[in-house]
Short mmCIF file of C-alpha atoms in Angstrom, two decimals:
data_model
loop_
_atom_site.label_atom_id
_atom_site.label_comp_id
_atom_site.label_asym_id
_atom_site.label_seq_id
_atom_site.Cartn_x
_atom_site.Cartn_y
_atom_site.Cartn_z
CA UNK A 12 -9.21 -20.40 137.47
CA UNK A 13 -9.25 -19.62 133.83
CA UNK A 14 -12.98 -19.65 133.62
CA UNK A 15 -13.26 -17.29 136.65
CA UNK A 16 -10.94 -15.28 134.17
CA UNK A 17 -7.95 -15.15 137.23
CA UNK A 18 -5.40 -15.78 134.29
CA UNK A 19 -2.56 -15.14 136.33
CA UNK A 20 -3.05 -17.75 138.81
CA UNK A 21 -4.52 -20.11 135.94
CA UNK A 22 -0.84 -19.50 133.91
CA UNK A 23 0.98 -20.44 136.61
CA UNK A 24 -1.12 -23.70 138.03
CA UNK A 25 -0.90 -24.82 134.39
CA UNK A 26 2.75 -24.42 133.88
CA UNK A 27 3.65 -26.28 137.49
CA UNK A 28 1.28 -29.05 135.94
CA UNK A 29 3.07 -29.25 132.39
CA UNK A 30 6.79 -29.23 133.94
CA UNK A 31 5.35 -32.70 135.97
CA UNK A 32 3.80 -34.52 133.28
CA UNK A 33 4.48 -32.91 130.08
CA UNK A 34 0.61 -33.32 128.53
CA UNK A 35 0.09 -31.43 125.64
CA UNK A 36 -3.64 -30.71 126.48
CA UNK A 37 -1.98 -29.39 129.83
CA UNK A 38 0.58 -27.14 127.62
CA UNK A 39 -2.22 -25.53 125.25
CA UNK A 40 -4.32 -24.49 128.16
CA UNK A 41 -1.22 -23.20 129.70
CA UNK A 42 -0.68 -21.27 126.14
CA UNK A 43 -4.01 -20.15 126.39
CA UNK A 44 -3.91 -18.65 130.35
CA UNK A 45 -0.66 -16.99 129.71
CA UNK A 46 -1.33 -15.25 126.34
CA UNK A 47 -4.69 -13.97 127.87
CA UNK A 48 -2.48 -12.96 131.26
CA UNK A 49 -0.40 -10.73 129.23
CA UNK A 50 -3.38 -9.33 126.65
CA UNK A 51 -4.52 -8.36 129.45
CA UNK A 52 -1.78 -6.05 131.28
CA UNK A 53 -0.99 -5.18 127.72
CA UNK A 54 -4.48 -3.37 128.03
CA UNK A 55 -3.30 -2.10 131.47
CA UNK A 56 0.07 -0.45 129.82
CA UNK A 57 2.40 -2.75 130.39
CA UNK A 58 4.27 -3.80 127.44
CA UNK A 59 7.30 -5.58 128.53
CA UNK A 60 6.54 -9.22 127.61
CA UNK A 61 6.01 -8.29 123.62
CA UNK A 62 8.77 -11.25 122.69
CA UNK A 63 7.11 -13.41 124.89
CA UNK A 64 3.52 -12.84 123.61
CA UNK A 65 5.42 -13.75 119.56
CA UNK A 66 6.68 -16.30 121.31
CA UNK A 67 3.27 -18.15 122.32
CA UNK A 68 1.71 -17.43 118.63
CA UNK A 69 4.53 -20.01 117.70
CA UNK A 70 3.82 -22.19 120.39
CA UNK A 71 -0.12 -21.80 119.48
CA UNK A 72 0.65 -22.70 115.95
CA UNK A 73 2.56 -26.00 116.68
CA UNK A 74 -0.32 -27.26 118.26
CA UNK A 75 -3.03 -26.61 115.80
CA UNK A 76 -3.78 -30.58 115.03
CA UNK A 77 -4.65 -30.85 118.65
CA UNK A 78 -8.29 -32.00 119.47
CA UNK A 79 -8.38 -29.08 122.07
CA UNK A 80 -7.19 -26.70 120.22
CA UNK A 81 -10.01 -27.50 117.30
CA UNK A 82 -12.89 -27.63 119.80
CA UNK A 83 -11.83 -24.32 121.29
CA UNK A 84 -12.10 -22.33 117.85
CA UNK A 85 -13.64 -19.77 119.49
CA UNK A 86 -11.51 -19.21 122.31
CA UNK A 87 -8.69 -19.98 119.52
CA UNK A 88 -9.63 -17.46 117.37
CA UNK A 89 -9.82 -14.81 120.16
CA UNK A 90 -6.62 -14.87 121.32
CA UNK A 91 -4.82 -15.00 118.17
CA UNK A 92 -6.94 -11.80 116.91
CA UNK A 93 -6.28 -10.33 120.13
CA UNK A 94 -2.77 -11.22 120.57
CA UNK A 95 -1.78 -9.80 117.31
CA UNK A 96 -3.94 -6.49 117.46
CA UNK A 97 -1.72 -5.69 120.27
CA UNK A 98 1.12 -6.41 118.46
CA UNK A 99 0.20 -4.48 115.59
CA UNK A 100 -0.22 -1.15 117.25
CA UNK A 101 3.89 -0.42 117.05
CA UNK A 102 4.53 -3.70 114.14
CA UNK A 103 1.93 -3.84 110.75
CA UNK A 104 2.88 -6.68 110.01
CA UNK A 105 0.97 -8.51 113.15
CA UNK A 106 -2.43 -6.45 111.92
CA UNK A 107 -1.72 -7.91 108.32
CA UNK A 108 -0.74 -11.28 110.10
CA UNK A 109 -4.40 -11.03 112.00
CA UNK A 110 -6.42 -10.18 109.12
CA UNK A 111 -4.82 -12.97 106.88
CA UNK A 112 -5.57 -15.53 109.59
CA UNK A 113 -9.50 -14.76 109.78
CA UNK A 114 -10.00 -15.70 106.56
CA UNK A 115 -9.30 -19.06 107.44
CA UNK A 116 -11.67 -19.36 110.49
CA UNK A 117 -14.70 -21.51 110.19
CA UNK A 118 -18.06 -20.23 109.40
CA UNK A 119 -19.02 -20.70 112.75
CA UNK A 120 -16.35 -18.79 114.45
CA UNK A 121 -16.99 -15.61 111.99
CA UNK A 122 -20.72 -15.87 113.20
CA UNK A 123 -19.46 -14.92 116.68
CA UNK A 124 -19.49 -11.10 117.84
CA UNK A 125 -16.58 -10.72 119.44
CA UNK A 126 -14.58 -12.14 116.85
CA UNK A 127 -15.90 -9.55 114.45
CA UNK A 128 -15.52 -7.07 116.77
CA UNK A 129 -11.35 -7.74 117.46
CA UNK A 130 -11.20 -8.90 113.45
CA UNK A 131 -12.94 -4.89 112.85
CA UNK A 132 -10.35 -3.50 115.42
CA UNK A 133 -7.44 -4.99 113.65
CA UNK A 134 -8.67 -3.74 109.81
CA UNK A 135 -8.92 -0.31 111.67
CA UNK A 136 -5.46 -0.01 113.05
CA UNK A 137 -4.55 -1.08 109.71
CA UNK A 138 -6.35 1.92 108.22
CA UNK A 139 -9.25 -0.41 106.32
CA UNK A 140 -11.71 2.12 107.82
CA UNK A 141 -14.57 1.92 106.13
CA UNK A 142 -14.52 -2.25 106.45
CA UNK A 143 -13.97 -1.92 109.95
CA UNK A 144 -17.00 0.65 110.08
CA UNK A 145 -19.48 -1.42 108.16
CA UNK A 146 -18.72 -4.55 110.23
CA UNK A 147 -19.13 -2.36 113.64
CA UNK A 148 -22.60 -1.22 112.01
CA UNK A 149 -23.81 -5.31 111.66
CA UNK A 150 -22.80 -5.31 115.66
CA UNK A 151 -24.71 -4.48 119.02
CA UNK A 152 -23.35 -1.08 118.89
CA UNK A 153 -26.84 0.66 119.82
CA UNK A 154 -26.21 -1.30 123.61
CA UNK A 155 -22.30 -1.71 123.93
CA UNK A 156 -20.29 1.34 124.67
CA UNK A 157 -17.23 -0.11 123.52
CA UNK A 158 -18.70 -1.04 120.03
CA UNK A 159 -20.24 2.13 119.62
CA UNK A 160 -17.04 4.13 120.02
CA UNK A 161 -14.90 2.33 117.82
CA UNK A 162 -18.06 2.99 114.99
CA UNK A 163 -18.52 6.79 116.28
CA UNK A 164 -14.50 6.91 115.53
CA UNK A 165 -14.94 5.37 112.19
CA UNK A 166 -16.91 7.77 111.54
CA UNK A 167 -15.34 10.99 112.42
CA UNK A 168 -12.17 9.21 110.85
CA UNK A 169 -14.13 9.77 107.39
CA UNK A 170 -15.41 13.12 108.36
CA UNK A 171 -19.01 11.70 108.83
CA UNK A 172 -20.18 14.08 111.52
CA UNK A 173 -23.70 13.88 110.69
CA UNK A 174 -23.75 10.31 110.54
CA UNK A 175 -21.81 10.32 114.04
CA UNK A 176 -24.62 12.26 115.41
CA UNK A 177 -27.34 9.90 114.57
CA UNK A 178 -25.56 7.08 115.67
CA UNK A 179 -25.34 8.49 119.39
CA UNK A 180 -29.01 9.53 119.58
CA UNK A 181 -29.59 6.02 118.44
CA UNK A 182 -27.32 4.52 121.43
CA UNK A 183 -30.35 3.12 123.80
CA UNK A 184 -27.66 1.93 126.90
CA UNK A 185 -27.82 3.55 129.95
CA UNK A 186 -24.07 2.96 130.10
CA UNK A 187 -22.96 6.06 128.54
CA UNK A 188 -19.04 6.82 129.55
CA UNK A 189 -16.97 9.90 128.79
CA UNK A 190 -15.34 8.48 125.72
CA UNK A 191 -18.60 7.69 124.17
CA UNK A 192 -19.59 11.60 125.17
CA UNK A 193 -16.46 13.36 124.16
CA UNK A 194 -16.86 11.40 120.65
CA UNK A 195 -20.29 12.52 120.14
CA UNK A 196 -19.57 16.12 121.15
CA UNK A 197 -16.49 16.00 118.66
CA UNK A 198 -19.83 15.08 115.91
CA UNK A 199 -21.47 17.59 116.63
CA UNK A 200 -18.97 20.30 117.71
CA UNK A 201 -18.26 19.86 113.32
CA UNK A 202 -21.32 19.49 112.04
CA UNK A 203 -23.69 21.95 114.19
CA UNK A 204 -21.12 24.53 116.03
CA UNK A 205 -23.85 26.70 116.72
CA UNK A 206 -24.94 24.10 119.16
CA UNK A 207 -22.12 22.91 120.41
CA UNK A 208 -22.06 25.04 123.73
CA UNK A 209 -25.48 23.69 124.97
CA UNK A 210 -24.59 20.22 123.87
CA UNK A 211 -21.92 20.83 126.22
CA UNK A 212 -23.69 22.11 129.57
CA UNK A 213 -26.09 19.62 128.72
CA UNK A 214 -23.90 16.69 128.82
CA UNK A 215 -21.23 17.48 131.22
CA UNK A 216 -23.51 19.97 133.69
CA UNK A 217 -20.25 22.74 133.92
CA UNK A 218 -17.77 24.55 131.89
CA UNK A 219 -14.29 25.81 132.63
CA UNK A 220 -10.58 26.63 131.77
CA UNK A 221 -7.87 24.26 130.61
CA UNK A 222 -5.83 23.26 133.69
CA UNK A 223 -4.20 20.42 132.59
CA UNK A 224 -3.48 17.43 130.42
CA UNK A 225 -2.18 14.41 131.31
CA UNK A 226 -1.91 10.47 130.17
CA UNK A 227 -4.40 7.98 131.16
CA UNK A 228 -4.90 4.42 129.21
CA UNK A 229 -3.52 5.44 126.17
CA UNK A 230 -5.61 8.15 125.62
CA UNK A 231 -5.49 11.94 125.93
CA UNK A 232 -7.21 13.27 128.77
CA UNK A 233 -8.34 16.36 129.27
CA UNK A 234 -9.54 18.31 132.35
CA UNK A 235 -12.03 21.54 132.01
CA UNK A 236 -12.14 24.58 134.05
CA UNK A 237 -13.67 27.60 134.22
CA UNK A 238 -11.80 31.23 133.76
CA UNK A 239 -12.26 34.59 132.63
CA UNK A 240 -10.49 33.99 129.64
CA UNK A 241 -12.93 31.25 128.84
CA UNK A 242 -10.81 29.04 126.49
CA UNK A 243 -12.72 25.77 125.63
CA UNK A 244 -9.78 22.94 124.43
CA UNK A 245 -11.26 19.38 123.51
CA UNK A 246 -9.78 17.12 121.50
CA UNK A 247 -7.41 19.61 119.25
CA UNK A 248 -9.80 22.29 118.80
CA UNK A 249 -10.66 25.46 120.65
CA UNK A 250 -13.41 28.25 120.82
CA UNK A 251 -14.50 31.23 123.12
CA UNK A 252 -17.61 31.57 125.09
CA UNK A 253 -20.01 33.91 126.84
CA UNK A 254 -18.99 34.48 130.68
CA UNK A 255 -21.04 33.41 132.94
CA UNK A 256 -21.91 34.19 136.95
CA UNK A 257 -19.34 31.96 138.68
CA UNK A 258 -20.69 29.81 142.02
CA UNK A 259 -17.59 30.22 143.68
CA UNK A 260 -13.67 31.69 143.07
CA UNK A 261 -10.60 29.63 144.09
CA UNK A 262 -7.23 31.75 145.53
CA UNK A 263 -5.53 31.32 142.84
CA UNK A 264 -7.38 32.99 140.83
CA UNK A 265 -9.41 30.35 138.54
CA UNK A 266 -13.40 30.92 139.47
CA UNK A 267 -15.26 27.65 139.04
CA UNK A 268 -18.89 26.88 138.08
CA UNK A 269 -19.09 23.55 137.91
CA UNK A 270 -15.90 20.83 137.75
CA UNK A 271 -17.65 18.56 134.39
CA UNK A 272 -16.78 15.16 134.30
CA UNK A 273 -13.00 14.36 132.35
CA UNK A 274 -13.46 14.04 128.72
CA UNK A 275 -11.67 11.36 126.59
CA UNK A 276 -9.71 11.80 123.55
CA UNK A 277 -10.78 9.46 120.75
CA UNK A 278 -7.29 9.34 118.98
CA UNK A 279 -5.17 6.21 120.68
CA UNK A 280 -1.45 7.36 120.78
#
């Protein structure tokens, strides 16, 4: 079950198992499917276990002389980095905890990707921005979305909108999603304004008036219409644009062109 990454189910076979024979192989593995169980709703919003999750770091810690728990450095490694990034977004000290504790991992364990990648995340939160951005650079951002907006975000954090620019056109995945869009269009909204509008049409097909904002994942999400007034929001700034011939007009009074796809705000609440 925990290979076929159903963590919930894994957590609870494990712990039935532990309570019978008390195996501490049995009780790292459980460790293991429950921390990743709860990483993972953490992701999903839900924040109610954060003692628990401290909790298992303990339990994690007691256990390092295991032989398990040394041939799963990898796996090790993850979940503490991951465990504590999420604890670090409302506590510092977990972020400080995190970055401490990769110094110690093996040379073999830093030479893994997503270990850099959650190590980068947590020097981030923990406003070491331009580490964070040159360890991004040494990853697979040009094919993984995810990479590639936490280096766009680096940097627009340092106000590097020409460098943010290049490092979009140089993105050569076909999975492009809004976040990655609305980052690129915040790049070049500063550093080419002139061409912001077509960059716009061109990405998103449609243009309209701010109807609402609303909460989704932890970001700020913002939904564009069209109106008379012709008010572009995105991301905390505004400007005004040309009308343009409408393809149809709603009761209410808001006339539509095209509904573009939701754009993401790149700063995590």
């Amino acid at each position: 079950m925990f290979n076929l990454q159903k963590y919930d189910m894994a957590s609870d076979i494990l712990k039935g198992l532990y309570q019978k024979n008390r195996k501490e192989n049995i009780l790292l593995y459980s460790i293991f499917a429950e921390m990743k169980c709860i990483n993972y709703a953490w992701r999903e919003g839900h924040y109610e276990n954060r003692d628990r999750l401290i909790e298992l770091i303990k339990q994690l810690d007691t256990l390092n002389d295991n032989k398990q728990y040394k041939s799963n450095g990898n796996l090790v490694a993850m979940l503490y980095l991951e465990t504590e990034y999420n604890l670090g977004v409302y506590e510092k000290e977990y972020l400080e905890n995190a970055i401490e504790r990769y110094q110690y991992f093996s040379d073999e364990v830093k030479n893994e990707e997503v270990i850099n990648y959650l190590y980068a995340l947590c020097l981030e939160l923990n406003g070491n921005i331009e580490t964070a951005e040159n360890i991004y650079a040494g990853l697979d951002w040009r094919s993984d979305a995810n990479i590639a907006c936490r280096y766009l975000i680096c940097k627009l954090s340092r106000n590097d909108y020409a460098e943010a620019v290049k490092v979009y056109k140089e993105y050569n995945s076909s999975e492009i999603n809004t976040k990655l869009k609305s980052l690129y269009l915040t790049a070049v909204y500063y550093d080419d304004t002139d061409n912001y509008l077509d960059s716009l049409v061109f990405l998103y097909g449609g243009f309209c008036k701010l109807e609402s904002e609303f909460q989704c994942d932890g970001y700020i999400t913002i939904s564009i219409f069209y109106h008379s007034s012709h008010v572009f929001f995105a991301e905390g700034f505004s400007f005004n644009t040309m009308i343009r011939e409408p393809l149809f007009h709603l009761n209410y009074g808001v006339w539509i062109i095209e509904v573009s796809d939701i754009l993401h705000g790149y700063h995590k609440l």
